[in-house]
Tab-separated table of C-alpha atoms and ligand atoms in Angstrom:
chain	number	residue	atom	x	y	z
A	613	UNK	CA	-36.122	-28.000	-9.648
A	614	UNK	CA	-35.247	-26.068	-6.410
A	615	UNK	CA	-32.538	-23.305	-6.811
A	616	UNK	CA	-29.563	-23.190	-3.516
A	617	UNK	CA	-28.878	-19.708	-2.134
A	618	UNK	CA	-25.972	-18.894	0.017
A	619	UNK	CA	-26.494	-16.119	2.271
A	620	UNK	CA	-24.663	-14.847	5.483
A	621	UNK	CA	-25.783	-16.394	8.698
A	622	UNK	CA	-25.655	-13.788	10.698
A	623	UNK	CA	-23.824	-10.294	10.546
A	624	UNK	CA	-24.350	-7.360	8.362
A	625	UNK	CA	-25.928	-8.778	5.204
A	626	UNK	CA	-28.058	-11.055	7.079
A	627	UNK	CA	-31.454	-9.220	7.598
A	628	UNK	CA	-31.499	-6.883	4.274
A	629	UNK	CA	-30.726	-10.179	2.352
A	630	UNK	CA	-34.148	-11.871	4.624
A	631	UNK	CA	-35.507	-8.794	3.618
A	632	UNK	CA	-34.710	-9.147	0.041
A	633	UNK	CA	-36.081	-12.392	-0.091
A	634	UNK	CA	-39.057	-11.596	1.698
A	635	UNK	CA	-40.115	-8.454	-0.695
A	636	UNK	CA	-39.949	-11.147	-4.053
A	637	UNK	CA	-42.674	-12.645	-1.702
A	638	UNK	CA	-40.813	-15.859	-0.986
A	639	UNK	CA	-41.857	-17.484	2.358
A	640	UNK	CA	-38.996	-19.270	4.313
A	641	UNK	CA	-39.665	-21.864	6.861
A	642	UNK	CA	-38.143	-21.020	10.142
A	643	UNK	CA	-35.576	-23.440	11.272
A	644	UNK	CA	-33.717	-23.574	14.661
A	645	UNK	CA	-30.172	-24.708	13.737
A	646	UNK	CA	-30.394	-22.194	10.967
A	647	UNK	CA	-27.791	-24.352	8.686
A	648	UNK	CA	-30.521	-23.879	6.304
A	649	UNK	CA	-33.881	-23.470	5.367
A	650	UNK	CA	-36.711	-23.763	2.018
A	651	UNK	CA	-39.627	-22.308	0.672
A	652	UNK	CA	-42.838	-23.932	0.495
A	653	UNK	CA	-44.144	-21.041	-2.379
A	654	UNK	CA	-41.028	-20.278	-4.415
A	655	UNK	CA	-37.884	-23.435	-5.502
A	656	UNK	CA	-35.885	-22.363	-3.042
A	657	UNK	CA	-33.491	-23.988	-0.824
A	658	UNK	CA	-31.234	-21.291	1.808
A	659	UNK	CA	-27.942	-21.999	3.169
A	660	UNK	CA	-26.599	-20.117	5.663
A	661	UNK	CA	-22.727	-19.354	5.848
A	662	UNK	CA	-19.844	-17.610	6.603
A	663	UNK	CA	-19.844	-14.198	4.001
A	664	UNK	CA	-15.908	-15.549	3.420
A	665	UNK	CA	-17.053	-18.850	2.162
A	666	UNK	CA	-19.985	-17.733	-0.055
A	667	UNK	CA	-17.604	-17.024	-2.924
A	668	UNK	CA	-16.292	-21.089	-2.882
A	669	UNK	CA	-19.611	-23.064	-1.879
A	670	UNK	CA	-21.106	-21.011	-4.992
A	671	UNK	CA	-17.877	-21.541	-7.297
A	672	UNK	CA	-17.764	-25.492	-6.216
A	673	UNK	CA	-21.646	-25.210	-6.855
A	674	UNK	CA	-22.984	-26.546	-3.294
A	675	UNK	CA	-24.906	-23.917	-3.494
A	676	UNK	CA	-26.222	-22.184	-6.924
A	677	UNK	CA	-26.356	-18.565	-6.056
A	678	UNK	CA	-24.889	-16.461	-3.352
A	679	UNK	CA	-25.223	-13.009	-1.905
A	680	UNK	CA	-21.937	-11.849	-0.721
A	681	UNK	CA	-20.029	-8.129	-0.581
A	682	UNK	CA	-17.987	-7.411	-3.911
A	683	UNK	CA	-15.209	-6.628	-1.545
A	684	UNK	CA	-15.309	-9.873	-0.388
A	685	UNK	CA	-15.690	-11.798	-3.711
A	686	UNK	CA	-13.238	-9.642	-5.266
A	687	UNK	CA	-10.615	-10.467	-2.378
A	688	UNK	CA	-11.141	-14.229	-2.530
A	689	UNK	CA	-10.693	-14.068	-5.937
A	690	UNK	CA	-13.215	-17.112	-7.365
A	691	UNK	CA	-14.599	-17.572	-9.895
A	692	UNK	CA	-18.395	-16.892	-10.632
A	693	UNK	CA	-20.792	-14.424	-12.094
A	694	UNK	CA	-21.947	-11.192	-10.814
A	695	UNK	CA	-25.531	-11.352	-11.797
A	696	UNK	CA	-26.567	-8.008	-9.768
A	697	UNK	CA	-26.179	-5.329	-7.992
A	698	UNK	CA	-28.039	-5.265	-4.977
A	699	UNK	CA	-27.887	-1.878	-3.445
A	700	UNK	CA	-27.389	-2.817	0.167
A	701	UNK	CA	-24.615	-3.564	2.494
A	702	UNK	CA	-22.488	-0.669	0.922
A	703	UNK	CA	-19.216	0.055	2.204
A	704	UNK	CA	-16.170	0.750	0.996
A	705	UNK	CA	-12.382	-0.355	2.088
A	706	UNK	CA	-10.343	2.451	2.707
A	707	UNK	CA	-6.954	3.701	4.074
A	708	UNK	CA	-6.953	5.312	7.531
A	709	UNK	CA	-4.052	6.548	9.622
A	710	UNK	CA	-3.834	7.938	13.264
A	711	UNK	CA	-5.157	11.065	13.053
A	712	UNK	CA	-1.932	13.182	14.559
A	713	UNK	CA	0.180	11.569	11.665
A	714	UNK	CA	0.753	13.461	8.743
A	715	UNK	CA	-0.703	12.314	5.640
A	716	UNK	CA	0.295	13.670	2.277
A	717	UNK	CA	-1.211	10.791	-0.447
A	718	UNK	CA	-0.183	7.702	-0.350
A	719	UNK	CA	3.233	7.996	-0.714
A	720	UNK	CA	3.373	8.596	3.332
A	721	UNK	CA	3.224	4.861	3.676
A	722	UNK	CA	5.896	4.078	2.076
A	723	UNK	CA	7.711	1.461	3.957
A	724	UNK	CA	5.581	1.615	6.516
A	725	UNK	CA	3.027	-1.397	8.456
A	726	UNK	CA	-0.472	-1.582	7.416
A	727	UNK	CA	-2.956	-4.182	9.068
A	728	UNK	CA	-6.255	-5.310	6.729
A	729	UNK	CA	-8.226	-8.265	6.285
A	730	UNK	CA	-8.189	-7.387	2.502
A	731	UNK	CA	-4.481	-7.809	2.088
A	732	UNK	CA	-5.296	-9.012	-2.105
A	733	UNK	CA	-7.060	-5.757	-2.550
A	734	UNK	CA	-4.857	-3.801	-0.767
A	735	UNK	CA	-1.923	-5.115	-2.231
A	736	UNK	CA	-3.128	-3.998	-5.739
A	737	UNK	CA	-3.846	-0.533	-4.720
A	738	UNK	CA	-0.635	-0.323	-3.398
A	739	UNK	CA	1.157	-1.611	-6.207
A	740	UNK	CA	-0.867	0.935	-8.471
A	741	UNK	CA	0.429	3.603	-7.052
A	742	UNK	CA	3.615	2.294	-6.362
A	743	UNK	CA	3.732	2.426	-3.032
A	744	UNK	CA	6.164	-0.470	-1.052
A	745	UNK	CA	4.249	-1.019	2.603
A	746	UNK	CA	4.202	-4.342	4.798
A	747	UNK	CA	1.193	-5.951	4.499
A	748	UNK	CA	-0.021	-7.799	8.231
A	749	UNK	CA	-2.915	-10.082	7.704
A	750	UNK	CA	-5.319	-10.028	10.540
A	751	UNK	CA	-8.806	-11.470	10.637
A	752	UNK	CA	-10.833	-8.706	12.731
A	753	UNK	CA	-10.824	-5.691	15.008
A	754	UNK	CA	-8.063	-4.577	12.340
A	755	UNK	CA	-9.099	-0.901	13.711
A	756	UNK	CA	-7.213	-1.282	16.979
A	757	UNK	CA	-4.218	-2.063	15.054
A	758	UNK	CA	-2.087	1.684	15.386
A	759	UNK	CA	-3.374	1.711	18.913
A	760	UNK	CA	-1.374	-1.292	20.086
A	761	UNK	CA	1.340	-0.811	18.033
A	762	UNK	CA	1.139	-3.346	15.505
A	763	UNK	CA	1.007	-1.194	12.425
A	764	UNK	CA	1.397	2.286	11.639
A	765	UNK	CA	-1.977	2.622	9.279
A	766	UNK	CA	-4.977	0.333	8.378
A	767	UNK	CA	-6.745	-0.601	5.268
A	768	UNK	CA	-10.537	-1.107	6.822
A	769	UNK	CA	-13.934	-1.160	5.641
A	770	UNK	CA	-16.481	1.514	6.734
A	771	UNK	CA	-19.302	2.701	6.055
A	772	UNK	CA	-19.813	5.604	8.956
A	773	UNK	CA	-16.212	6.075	10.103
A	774	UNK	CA	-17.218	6.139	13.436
A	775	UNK	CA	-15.810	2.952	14.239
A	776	UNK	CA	-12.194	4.724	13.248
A	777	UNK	CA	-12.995	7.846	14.894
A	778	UNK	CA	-13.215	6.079	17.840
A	779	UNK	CA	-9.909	4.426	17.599
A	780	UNK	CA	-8.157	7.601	16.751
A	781	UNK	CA	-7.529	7.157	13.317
A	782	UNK	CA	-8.914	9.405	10.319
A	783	UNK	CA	-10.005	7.971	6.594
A	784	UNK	CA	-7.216	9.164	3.626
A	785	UNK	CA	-8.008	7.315	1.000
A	786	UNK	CA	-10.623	5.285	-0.604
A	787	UNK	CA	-9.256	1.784	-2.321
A	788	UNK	CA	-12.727	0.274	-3.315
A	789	UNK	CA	-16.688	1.207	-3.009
A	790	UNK	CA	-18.824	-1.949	-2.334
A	791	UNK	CA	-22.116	-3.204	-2.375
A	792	UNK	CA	-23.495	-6.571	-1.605
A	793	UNK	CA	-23.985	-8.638	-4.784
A	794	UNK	CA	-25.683	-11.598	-5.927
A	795	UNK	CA	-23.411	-14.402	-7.683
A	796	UNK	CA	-23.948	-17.307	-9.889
A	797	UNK	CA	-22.251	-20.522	-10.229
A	798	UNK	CA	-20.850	-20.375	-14.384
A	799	UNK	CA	-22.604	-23.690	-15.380
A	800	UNK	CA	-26.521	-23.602	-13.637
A	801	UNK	CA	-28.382	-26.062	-15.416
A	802	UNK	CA	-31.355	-24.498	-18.031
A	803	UNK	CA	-34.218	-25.378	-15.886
A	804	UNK	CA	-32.014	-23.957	-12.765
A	805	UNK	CA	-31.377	-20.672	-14.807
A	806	UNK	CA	-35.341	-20.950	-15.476
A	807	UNK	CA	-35.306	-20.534	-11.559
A	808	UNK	CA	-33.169	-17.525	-11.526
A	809	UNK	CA	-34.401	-15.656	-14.314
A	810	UNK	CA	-37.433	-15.867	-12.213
A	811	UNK	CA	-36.205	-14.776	-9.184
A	812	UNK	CA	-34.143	-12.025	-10.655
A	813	UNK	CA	-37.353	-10.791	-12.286
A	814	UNK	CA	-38.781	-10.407	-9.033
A	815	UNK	CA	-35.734	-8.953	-7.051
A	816	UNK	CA	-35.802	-6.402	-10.099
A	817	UNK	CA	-39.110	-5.167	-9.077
A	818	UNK	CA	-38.375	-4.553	-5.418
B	2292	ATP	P1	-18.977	-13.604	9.033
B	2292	ATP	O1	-19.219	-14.122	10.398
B	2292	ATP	O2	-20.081	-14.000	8.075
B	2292	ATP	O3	-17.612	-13.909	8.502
B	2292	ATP	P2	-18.040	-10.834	9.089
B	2292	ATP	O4	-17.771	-10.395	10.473
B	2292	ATP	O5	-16.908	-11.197	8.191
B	2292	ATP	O6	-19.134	-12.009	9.143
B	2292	ATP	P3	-19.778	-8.520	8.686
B	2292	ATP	O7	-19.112	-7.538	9.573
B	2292	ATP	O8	-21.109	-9.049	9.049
B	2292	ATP	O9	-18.816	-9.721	8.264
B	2292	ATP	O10	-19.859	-7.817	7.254
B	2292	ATP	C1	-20.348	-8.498	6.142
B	2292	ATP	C2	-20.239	-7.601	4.929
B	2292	ATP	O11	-21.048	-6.434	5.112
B	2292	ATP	C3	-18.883	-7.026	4.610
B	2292	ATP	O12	-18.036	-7.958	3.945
B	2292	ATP	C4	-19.234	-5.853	3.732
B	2292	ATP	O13	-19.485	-6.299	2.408
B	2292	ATP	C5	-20.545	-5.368	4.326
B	2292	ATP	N1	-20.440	-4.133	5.145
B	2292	ATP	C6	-21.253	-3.054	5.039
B	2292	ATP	N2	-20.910	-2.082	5.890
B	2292	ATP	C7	-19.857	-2.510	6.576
B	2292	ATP	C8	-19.041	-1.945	7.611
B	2292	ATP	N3	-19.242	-0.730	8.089
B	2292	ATP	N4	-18.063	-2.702	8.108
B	2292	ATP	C9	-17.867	-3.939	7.658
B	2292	ATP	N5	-18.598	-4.517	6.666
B	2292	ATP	C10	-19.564	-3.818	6.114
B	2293	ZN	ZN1	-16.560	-12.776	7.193
């Protein structure tokens, strides 16, 4: 009985999560398209994806277990089961503003526009501290956002800053720390949980 992982295709978790895989001494055959990929010494079967769909291929159980950022599992909201923490890919989503405005808490943005890709998360912290902002949705390069005058602050993830820095804008606030994760579908089989326990075991020792 092989096990299905999801794992990015490309982009930030891709190699620690080849890594990962590597170091529990699984072999994966290289293949060109890279839609996915098995192991001739370990029942495993890779898909590779978009980190965005990871949390719905794993809750519609295409695939059995993912490895996706907790930022982006908690922002899309499906369900499945955190089964670890992985320690890589840490980050966290946090509030920045241009760095001549001044910023006293959160309360500054009241009423004001604030571009993220995490507008769920976001919208949460916001209403914790009671804060009323306009929320604008956009997909990438949310950074640039003050710069061209679409919003007045940005709710980003970073993990050096120095992608802010060099858009002008200075970190206020944290909203959430994150950490790549991997996720089970709620309902593997017993001989695919067999599977997992096994690889967990291994992933445990790395
Ligand atoms: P995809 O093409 O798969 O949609 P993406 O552009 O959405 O890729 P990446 O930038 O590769 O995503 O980031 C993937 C994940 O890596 C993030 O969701 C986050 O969990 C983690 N990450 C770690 N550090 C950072 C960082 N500095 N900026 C953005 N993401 C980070
Ligand atoms: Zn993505």
């Amino acid at each position: 009985m092989k096990i299905k992982i999801a794992i990015q295709k490309s982009g930030r978790l891709y190699d620690d999560s080849i890594v990962l895989l590597k170091e529990c001494g699984i072999d994966l055959r290289n293949v060109k398209d890279r839609l996915k990929t098995e192991s001739d010494n370990f029942p495993l079967e890779v898909f590779f994806l978009r980190d965005d769909d990871i949390p719905q291929y794993v809750e519609d159980a295409v695939a059995d277990i993912g490895i996706v950022g907790e930022n982006v599992l908690l922002e899309k909201g499906k369900t499945v089961e955190v089964v670890e923490q992985l320690g890589f890919g840490k980050c966290r989503l946090s509030l920045a503003v241009p760095r001549n405005m001044d910023f006293d808490g959160v309360a500054s943005l009241q009423g004001k526009r604030i571009a993220t890709s995490y507008p769920k998360l976001l919208r949460q912290y916001l209403e914790q501290k009671n804060v009323v902002a306009e929320i604008h949705e956009i997909s990438g390069s949310v950074e640039i956002a003050p710069g061209i005058g679409l919003a007045d602050a940005v709710a980003d993830l970073v993990s050096s800053g120095g992608t802010l820095f060099m858009n002008g804008l200075k970190e206020v606030e944290t909203i959430f720390a994150s950490q790549a994760v991997l996720v089970r579908n709620g309902k593997l089989s017993a001989e695919k949980m067999q599977v997992l326990e096994k690889l967990l075991f291994r992933i445990r020792a790395v």
